[in-house]
Coordinates of C-alpha atoms and ligand atoms in Angstrom, one line a residue:
X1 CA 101.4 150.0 80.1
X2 CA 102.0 146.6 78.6
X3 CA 102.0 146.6 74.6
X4 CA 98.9 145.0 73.8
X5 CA 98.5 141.9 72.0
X6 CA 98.1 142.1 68.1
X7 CA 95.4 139.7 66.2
X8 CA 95.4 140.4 62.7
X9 CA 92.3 139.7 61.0
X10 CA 92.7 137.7 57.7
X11 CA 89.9 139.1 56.2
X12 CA 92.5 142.4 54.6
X13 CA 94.9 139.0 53.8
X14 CA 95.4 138.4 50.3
X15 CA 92.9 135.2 50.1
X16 CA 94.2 133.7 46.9
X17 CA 97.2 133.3 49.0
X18 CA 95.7 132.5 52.8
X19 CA 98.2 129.7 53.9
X20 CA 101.1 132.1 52.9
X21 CA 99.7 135.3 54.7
X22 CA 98.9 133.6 57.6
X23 CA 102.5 132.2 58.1
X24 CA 103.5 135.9 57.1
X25 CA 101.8 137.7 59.6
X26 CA 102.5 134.5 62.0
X27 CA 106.4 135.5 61.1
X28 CA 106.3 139.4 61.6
X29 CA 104.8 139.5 65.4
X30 CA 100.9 138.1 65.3
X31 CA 100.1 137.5 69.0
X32 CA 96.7 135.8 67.5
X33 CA 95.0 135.1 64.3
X34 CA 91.9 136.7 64.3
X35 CA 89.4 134.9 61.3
X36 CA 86.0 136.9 60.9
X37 CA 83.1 134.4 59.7
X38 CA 80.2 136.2 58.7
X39 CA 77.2 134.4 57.1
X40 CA 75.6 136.9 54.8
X41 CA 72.6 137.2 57.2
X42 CA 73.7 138.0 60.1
X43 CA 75.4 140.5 59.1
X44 CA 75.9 141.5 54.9
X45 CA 79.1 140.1 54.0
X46 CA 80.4 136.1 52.9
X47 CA 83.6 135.6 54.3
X48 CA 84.6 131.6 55.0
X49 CA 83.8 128.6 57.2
X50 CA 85.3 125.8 59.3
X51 CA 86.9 124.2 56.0
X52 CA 88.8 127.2 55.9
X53 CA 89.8 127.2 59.4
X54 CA 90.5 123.8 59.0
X55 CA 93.3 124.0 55.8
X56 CA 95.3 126.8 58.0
X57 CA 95.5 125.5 61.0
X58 CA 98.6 123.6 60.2
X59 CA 100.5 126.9 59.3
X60 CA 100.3 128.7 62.6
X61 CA 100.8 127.7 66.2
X62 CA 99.5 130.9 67.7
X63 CA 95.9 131.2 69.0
X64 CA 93.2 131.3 66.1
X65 CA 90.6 133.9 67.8
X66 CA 87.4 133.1 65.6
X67 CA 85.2 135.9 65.7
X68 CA 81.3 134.6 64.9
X69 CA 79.2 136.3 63.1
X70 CA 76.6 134.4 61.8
X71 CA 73.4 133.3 63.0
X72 CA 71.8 130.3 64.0
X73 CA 75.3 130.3 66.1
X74 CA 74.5 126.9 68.1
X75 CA 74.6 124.7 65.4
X76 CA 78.2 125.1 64.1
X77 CA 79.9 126.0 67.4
X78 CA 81.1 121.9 67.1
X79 CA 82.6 122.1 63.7
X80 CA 84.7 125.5 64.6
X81 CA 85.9 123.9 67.5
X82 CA 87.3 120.7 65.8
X83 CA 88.6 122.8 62.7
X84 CA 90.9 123.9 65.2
X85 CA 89.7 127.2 66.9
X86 CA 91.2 128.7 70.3
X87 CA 88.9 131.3 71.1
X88 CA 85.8 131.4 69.8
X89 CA 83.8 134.8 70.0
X90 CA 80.0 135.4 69.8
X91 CA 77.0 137.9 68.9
X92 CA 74.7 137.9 71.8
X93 CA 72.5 139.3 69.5
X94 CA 73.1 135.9 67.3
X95 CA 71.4 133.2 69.7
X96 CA 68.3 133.4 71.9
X97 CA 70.7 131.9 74.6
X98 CA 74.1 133.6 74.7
X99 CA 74.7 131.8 78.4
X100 CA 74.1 128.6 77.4
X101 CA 76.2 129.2 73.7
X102 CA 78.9 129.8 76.0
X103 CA 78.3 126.9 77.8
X104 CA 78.4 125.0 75.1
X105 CA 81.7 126.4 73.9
X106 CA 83.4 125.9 76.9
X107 CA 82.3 121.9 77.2
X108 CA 83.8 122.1 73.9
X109 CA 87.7 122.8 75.6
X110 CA 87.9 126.2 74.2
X111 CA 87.4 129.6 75.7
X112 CA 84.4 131.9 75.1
X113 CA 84.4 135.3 74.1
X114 CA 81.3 137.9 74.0
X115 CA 81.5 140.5 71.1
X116 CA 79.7 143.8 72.0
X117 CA 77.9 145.8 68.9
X118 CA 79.2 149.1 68.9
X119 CA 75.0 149.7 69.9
X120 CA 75.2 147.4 72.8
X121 CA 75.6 148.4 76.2
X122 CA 78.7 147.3 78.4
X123 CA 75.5 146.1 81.1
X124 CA 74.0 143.6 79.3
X125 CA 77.5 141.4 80.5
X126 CA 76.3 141.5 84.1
X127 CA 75.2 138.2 84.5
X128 CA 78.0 137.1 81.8
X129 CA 81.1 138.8 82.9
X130 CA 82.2 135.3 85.2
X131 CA 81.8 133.3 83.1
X132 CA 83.8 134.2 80.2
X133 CA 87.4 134.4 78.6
X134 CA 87.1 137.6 76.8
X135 CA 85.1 140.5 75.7
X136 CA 85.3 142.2 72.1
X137 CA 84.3 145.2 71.4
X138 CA 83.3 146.1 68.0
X139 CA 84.3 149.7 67.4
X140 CA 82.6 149.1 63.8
X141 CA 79.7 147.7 62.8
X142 CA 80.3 144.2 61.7
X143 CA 80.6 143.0 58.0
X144 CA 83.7 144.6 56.5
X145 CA 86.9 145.5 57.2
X146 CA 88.4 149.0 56.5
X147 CA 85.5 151.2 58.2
X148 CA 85.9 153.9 60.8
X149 CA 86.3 153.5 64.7
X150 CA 83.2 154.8 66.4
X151 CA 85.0 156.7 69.2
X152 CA 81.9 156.4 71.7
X153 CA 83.3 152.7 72.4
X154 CA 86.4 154.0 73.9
X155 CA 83.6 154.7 77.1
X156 CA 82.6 151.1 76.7
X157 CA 86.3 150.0 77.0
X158 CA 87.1 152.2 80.0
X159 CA 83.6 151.0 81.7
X160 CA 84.6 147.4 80.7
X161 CA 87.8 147.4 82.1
X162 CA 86.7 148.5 85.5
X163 CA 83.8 145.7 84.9
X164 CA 86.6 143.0 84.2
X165 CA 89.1 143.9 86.6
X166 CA 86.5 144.1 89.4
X167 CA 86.0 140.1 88.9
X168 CA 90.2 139.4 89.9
X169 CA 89.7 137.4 86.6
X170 CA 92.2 137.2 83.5
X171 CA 89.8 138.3 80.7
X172 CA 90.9 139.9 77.5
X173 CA 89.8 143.3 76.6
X174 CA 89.6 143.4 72.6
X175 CA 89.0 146.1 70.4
X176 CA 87.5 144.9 66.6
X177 CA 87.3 147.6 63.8
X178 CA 89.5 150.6 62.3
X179 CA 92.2 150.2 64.3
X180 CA 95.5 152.4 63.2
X181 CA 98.1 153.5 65.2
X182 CA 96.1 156.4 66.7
X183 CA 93.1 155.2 67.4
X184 CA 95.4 151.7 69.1
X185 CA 96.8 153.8 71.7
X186 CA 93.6 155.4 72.4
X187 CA 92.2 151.7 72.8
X188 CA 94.8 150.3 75.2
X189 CA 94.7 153.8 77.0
X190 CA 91.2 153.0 77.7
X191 CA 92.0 149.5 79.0
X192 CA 92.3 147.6 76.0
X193 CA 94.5 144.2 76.7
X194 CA 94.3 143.1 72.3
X195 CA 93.9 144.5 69.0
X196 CA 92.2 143.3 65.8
X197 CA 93.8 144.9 63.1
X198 CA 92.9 143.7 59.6
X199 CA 94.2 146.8 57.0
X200 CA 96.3 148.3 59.7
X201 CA 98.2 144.8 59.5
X202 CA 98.4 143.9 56.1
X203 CA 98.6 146.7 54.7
X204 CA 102.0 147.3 52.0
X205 CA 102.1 143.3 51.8
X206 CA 104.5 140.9 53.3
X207 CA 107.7 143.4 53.7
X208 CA 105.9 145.9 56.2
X209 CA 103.7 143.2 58.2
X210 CA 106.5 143.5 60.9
X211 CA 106.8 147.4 61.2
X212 CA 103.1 147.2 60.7
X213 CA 102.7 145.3 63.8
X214 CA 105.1 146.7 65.5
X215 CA 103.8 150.0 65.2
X216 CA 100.7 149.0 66.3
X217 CA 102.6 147.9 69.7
X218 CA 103.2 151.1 70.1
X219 CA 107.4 150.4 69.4
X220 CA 107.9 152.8 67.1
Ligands
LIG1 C1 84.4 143.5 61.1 C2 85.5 142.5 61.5 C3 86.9 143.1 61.7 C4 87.5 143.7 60.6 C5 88.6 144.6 61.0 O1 83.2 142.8 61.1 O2 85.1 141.8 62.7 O3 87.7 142.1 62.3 O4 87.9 142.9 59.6 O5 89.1 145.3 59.9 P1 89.8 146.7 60.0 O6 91.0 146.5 60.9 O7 90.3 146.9 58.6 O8 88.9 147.7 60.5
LIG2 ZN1 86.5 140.4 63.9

């Protein structure tokens, strides 16, 4: 099985120091830079916005995979896009029309990924599932980094897998939420194609981001 892409989520980076993590964890291996924006509403956590996006997009040339979590979504789809966002991820539980949010994202040039509450069925991407770059599945409840996988989404991943493969398209398969070494190889062994990892990856600071990543790879 291939080693599965790594996205770090800067949310476990040190934020006094964003720029400098970024380009860290950029250095050591990062397949993508996974930034969670969460509103406070949507779900209970502040974390940052576009601006944000915006000042570290100059230090890293790999995808930024923006992860949504913040409702109204439509609204601010625009300035994510322009702040320099790759992938842009959403809630279907965020909008009253997930189809047309990812219609709008794609008219926007960038691709459109569906995020799957660890409480939300694999079926609701029926009518979905063609149109779309990626699915994430949230193996935590949104809002903070650090929690527990919920080990009833490694079903979701294996059902999802057989969903995404059955379409002959290229769409990612990522897990979001306690990922470790263990519970990585259970992920990918499930059909997992990409990793959020947020304390897995910066954990020990700057000198272990490579093993970290690495190890995550499943190289060790
Ligand atoms: C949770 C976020 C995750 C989270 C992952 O709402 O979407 O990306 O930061 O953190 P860890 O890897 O620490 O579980
Ligand atoms: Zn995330």
């Amino acid at each position: 099985m291939a080693a599965p892409l790594i996205a770090p989520s800067i949310l476990s980076a040190d934020f006094a120091r964003l720029a400098e993590e970024v380009r860290a964890i950029d250095a050591a291996g990062a397949d993508w830079i996974h930034v969670d924006v969460m509103d406070g509403h949507f779900v209970p956590n502040i974390t940052i916005g576009p601006g944000v996006v915006k000042a570290l997009r100059p230090h890293s040339a790999k995808p930024f995979d923006v992860h949504l979590m913040i409702a109204p979504i439509d609204p601010y789809l625009e300035a994510f896009a322009a702040a320099g966002a790759d992938i842009i991820t959403v809630h279907p539980e965020a909008g009253p029309h997930i189809h047309r949010t990812v219609q709008a994202i794609h008219a926007l040039g960038k691709k459109a990924g569906i995020a799957l509450n660890p409480a939300t069925p694999a079926k609701l991407l029926d009518y979905l599932i063609d149109e779309i770059d990626l699915v994430l599945v949230m193996s935590v409840n949104p809002g903070f980094g650090g929690q527990s996988f919920i080990t009833s989404q490694l079903r979701k991943i294996d059902a999802l897998r057989k969903m995404i493969d059955k379409t002959g398209r290229p769409i990612h398969l990522e897990v979001d939420g306690g990922i470790d070494v263990l519970t990585a190889r259970q992920c990918t062994d499930a059909g997992a194609d990409a990793l959020v990892a947020g304390t897995a990856s910066f954990k020990g600071g700057p000198s272990c981001y490579a093993a970290n990543i690495a190890a995550l790879k499943g190289a060790d």
